[in-house]
Coordinates of C-alpha atoms in Angstrom, one line a residue:
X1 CA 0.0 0.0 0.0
X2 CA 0.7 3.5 -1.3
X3 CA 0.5 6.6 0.7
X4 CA 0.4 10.4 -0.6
X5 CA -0.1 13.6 1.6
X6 CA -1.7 16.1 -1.2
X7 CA 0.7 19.4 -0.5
X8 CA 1.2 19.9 -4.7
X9 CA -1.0 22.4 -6.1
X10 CA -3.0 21.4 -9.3
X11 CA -4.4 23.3 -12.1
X12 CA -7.9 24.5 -11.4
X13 CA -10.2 22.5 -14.3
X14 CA -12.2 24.9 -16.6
X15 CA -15.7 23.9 -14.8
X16 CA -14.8 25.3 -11.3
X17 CA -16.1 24.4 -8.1
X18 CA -19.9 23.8 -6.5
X19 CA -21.3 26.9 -4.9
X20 CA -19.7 27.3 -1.1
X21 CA -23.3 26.5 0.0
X22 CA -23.8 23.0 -2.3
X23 CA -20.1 22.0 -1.4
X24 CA -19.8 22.7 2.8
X25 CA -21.5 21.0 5.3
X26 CA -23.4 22.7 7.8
X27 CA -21.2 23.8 10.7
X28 CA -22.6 24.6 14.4
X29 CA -20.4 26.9 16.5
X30 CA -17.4 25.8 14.4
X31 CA -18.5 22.0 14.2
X32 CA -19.1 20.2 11.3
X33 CA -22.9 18.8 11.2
X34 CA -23.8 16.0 8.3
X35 CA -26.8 14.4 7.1
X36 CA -26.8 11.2 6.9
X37 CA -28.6 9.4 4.1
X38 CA -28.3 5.8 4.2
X39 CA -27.6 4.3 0.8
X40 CA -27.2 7.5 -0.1
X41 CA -24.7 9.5 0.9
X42 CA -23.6 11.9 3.7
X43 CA -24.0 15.6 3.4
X44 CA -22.7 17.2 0.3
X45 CA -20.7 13.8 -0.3
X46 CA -22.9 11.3 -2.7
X47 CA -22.2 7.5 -3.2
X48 CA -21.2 6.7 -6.9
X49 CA -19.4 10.3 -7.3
X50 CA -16.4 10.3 -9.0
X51 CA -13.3 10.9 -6.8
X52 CA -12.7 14.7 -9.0
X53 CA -15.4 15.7 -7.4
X54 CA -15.3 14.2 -3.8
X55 CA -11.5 16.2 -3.5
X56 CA -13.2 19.0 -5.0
X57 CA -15.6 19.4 -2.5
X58 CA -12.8 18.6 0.5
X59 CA -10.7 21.1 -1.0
X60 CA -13.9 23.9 -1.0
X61 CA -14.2 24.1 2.4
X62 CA -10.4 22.9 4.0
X63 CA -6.7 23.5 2.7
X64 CA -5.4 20.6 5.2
X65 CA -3.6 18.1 3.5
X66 CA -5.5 15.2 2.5
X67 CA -3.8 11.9 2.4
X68 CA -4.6 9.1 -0.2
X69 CA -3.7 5.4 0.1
X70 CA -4.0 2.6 -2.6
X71 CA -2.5 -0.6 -3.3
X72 CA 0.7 -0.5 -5.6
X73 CA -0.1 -3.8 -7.1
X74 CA -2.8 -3.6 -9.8
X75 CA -6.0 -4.9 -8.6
X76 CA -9.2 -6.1 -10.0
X77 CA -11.3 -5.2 -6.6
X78 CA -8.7 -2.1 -5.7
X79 CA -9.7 0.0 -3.4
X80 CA -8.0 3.8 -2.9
X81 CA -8.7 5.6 0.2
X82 CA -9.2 9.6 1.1
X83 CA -8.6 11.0 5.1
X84 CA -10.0 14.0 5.3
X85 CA -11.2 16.6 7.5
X86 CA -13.8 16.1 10.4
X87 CA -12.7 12.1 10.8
X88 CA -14.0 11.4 7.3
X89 CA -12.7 8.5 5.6
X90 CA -13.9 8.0 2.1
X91 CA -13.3 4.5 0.0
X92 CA -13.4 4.7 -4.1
X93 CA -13.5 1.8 -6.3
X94 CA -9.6 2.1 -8.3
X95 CA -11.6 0.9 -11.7
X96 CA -14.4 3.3 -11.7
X97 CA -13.1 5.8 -9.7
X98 CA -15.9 6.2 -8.0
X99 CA -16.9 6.6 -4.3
X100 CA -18.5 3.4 -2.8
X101 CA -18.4 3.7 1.1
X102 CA -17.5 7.1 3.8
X103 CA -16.8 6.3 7.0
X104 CA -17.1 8.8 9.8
X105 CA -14.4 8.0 12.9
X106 CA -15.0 11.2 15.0
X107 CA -18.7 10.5 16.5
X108 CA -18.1 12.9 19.3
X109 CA -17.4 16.2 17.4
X110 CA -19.1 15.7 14.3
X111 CA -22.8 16.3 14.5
X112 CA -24.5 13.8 12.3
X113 CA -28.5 14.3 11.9
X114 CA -30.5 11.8 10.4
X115 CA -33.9 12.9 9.5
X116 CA -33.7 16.2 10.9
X117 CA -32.8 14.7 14.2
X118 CA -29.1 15.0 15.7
X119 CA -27.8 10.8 17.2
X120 CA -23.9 11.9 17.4
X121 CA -22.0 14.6 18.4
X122 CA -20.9 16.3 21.7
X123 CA -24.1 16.5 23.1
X124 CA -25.7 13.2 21.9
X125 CA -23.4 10.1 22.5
X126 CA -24.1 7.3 19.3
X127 CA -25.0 4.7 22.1
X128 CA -26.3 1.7 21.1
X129 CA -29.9 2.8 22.5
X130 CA -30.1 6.1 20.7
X131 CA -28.7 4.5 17.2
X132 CA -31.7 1.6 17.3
X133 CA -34.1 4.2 18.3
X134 CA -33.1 6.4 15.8
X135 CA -33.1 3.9 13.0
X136 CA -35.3 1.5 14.3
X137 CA -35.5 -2.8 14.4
X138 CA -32.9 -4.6 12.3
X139 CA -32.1 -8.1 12.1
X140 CA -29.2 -8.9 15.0
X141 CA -25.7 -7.8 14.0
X142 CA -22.3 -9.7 14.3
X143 CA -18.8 -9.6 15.8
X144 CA -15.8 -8.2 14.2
X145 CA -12.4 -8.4 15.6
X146 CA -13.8 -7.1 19.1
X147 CA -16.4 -5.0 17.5
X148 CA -20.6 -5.5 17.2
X149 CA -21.6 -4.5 13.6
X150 CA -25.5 -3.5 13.4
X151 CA -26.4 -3.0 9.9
X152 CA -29.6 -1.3 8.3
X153 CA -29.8 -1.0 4.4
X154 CA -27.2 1.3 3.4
X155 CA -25.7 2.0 7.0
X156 CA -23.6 0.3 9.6
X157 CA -22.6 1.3 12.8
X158 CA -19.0 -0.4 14.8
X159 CA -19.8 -0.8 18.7
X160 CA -16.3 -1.9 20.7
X161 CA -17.2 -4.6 23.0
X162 CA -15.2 -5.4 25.9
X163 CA -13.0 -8.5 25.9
X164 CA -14.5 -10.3 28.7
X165 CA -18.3 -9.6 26.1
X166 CA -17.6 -10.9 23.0
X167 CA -18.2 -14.4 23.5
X168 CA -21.7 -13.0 24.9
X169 CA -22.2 -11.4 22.0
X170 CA -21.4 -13.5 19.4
X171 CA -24.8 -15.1 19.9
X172 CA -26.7 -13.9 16.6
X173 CA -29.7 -13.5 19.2
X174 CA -28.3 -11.1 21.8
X175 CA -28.2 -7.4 21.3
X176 CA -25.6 -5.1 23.6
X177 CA -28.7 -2.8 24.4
X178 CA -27.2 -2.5 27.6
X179 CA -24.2 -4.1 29.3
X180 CA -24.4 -6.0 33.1
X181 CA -23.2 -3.4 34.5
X182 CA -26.0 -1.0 33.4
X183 CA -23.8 0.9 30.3
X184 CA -24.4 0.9 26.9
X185 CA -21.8 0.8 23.9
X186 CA -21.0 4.1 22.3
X187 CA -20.7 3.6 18.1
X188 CA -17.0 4.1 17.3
X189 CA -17.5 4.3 13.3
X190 CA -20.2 4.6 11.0
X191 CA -20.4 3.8 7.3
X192 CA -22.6 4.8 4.6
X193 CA -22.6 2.4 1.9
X194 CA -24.7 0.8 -1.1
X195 CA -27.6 -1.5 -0.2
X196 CA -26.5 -3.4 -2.9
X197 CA -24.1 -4.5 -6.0
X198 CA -24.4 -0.8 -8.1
X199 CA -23.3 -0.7 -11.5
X200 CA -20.4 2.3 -11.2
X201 CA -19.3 2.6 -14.7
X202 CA -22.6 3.5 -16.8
X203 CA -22.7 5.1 -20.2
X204 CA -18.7 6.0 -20.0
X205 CA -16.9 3.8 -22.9
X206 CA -14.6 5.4 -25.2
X207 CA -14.1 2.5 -28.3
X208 CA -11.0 3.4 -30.2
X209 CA -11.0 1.6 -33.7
X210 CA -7.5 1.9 -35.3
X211 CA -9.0 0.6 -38.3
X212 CA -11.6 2.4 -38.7
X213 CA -9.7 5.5 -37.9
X214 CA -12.4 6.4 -35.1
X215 CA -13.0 7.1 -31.5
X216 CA -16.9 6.5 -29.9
X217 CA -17.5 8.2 -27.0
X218 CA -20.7 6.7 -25.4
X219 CA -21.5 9.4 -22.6
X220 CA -21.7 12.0 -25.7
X221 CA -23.1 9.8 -28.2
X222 CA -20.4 10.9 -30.3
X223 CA -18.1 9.4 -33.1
X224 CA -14.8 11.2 -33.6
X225 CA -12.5 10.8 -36.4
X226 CA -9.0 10.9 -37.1
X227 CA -8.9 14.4 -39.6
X228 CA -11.8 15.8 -37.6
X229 CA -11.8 19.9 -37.8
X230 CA -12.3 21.6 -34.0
X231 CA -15.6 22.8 -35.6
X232 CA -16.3 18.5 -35.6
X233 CA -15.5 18.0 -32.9
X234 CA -17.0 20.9 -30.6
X235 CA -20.5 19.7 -32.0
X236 CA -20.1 16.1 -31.0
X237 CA -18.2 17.4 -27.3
X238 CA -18.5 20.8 -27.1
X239 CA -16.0 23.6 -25.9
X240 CA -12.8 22.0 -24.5
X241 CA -11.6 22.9 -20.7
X242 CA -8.6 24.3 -22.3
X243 CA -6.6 24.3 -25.4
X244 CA -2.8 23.8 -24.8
X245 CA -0.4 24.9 -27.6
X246 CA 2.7 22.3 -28.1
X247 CA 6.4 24.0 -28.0
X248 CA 7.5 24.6 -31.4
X249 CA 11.4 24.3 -30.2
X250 CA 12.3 26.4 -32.3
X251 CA 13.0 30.4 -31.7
X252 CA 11.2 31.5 -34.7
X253 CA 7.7 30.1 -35.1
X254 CA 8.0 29.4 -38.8
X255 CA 4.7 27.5 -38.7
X256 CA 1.5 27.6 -36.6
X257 CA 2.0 25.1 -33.6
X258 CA 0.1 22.1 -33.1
X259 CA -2.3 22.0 -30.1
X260 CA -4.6 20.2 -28.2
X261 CA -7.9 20.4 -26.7
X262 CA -7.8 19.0 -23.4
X263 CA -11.4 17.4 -22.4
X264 CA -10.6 16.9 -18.5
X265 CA -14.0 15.7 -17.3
X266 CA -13.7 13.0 -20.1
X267 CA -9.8 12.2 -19.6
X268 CA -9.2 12.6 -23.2
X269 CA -7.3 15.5 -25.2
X270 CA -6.8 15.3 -29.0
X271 CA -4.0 17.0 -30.9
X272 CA -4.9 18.9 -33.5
X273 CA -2.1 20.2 -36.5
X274 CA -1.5 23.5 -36.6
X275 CA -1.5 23.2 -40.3
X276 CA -4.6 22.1 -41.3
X277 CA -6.4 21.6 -38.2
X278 CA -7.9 18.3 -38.0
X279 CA -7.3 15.6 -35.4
X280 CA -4.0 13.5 -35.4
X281 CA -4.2 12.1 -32.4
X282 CA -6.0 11.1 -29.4
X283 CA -4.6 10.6 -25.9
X284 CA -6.5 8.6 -23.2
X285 CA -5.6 9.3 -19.2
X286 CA -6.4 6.8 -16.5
X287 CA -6.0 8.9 -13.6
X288 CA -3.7 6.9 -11.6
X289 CA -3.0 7.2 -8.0
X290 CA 0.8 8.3 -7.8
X291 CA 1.0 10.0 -11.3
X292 CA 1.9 13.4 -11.6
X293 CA -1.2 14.1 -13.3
X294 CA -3.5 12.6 -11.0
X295 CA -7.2 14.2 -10.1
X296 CA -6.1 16.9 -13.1
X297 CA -8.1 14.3 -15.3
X298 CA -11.1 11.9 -15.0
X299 CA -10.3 8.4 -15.6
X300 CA -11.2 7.2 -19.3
X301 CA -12.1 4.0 -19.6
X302 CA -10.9 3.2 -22.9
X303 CA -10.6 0.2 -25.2
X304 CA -8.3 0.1 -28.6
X305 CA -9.0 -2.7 -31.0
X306 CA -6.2 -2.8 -33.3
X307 CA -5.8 -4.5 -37.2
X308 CA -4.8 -8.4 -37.1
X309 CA -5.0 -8.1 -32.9
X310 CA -7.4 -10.7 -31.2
X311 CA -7.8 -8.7 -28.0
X312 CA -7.5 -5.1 -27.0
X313 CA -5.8 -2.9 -24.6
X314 CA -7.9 -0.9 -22.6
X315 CA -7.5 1.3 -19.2
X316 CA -7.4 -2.2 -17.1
X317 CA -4.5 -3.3 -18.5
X318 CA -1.0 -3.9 -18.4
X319 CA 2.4 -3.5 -20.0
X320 CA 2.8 -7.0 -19.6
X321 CA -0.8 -7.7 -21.0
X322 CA 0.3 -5.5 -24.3
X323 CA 3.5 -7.0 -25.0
X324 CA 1.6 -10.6 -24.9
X325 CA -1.0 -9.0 -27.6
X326 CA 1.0 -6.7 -29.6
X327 CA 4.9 -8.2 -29.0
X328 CA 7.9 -6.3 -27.9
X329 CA 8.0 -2.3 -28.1
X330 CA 9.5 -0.7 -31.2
X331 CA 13.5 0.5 -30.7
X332 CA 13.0 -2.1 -27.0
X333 CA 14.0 0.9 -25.0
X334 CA 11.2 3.2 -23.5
X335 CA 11.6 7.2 -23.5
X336 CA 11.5 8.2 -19.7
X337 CA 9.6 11.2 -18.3
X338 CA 11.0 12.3 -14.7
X339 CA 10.7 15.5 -13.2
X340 CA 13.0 16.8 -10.3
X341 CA 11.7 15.5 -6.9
X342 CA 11.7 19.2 -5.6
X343 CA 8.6 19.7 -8.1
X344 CA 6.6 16.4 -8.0
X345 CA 6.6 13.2 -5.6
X346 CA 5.5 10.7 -8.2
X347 CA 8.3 8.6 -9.8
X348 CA 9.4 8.5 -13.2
X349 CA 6.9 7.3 -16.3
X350 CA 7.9 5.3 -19.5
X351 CA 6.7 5.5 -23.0
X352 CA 6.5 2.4 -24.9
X353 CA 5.5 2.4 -29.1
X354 CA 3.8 -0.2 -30.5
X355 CA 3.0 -0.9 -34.5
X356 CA -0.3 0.4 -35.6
X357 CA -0.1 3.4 -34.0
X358 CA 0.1 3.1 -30.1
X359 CA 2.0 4.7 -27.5
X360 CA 1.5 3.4 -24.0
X361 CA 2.8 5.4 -20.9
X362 CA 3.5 3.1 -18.1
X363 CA 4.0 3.4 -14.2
X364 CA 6.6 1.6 -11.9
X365 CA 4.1 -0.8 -11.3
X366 CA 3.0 -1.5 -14.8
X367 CA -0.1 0.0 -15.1
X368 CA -1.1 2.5 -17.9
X369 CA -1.2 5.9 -17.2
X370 CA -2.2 6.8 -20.7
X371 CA -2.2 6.0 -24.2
X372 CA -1.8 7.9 -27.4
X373 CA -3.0 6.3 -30.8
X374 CA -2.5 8.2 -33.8
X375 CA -2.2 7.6 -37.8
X376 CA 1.0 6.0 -39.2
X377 CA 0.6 6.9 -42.5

């Protein structure tokens, strides 16, 4: 497992931030008060958001350093997690990006309101009493590692239970209402989470078809083609976030520079020729945890099909899964892309090209950061 403090600043993406009064939650003499919405989400924070947007909203309303862990080991059930302010702990899927649980550790000094009606905070203790009141009859919870879990669709609440309990307690039938000695548990975590399995990754398929010499996007309903003019492709996409001019090199600009429009919410930009202006390439960004670039793009979920290849590569895969489909890079050795440590934490990338078209930028721990695919003749 990975951990990253957030102190880099990152560019501020062309569709701002939520109003201050979507984005906060509601704070009582300087304490944080949530609503909690089981299966839902809790205050400004929604379940199935994608991670952009969860930061986005941290960052509104605190400029404390949030701290992001994930596994460095690719993973098909990865999970990356966010600590953030007010002892909120928030849990995204690594393959949609997208936020499936948040856990809330400090019971005592957050005020959380369910209903209208406060169960946590200074002034109300989350007993065990007050949380089945509040939320009514469930079935009988269980014991994990020292802890009773009671569960209602979309919630769970984490109870300590003494030592000399849990064997007590580990009867399915026995609720800690109350303990012998005329106490009751206080909740030391809750969790808002799904009810159930949730599709995360709806509607949000790029298809890149080297040999047809086209992009789909599915969220726009859109079909993009290699020689597209910006006029094309604003129709099917609309205005870009930004439009980024490439370095000429030289000190004379003897012809107008290529550039690219930069879709950030998609995770796609396309380079344009300054020449004749139409599309020459397309470059897809996974948003990977410890890439310099990370949260600066949404993740893309791509998929390339390529001539006389029986598989594609797509955002899930590997270096190691390309080089089984499409066989060793051209030239064998990558192009690195390092930047001093005194401007980034994130180690060094490598490029890898591939026949038909393909450039693959790979991380440390072989996962793709992004690809490019572009015409080679």
């Amino acid at each position: 497992e990975m951990c990253i403090r957030d102190r880099y600043q990152r560019r501020v993406r062309g569709n701002g931030c939520l109003p201050w009064s979507q984005c906060c939650p509601r704070r009582t003499r300087g304490m944080a008060r949530y609503s909690v919405q089981p299966g839902r989400g809790l205050g400004p924070y929604t379940l199935g958001e994608k991670i952009s947007h969860s930061l986005r909203t941290l960052r509104t309303h605190s400029k404390q350093p949030l701290e992001l862990r994930f596994p460095e080991a690719p993973a098909a059930d990865g999970r990356a997690i966010v600590l953030g302010v007010d002892g909120l702990e928030f849990t995204f899927d690594l393959v949609s990006q997208r936020l499936v649980s948040i856990a809330v550790s400090a019971l005592t000094t957050t005020e959380l309101t369910h209903q209208g009606i406060a169960f946590s905070g200074p002034t109300d203790a989350p007993t065990f009493a007050t949380v089945y009141r509040r939320f009514g009859p469930t079935f009988p919870g269980k014991m994990e590692g020292g802890e009773y879990v009671l569960s209602y669709p979309g919630i769970s609440c984490l109870f300590p239970i003494p030592d000399a309990l849990v064997s007590m307690y580990s009867n399915q039938e026995t609720l800690p209402m109350e303990f012998p000695d005329g106490t009751t548990p206080v909740a030391s975590r809750l969790l808002v989470h799904y009810t159930e399995q949730t599709e995360l990754c709806t509607n949000e398929a790029v298809l890149a078809s080297m040999e047809e010499g086209q992009v789909q996007i599915a969220s726009h309903q859109a079909t993009i083609q290699f020689g597209a003019s910006p006029q094309q492709v604003q129709l099917s996409l609309g205005v870009p976030d930004s439009v980024c001019h490439k370095q000429s090199g030289t000190a004379v600009q003897e012809v107008p520079s290529d550039y690219f429009y930069n879709y950030f919410t998609l995770g796609i930009d396309l380079l344009f020729d300054g020449a004749t202006h139409t599309v020459t390439k397309f470059v897809f960004h996974t948003n990977q945890p410890g890439h310099r670039d990370f949260n600066q793009y949404d993740k893309c979920h791509f998929s390339i099909t390529l001539p006389d290849v029986t598989d594609s590569i797509s955002s899930e895969s590997t270096l190691g899964d390309a080089e089984a489909l499409l066989g060793d890079p051209l030239g064998g050795r990558p192009v690195v892309n390092s930047a001093p440590s005194s401007s980034s934490p994130f180690g060094a990338t490598k490029f890898y090209g591939f026949n038909h078209g393909l450039i693959l930028e790979i991380m440390e721990n072989g996962q793709i950061a992004s690809a490019s695919i572009y015409l080679t003749s």
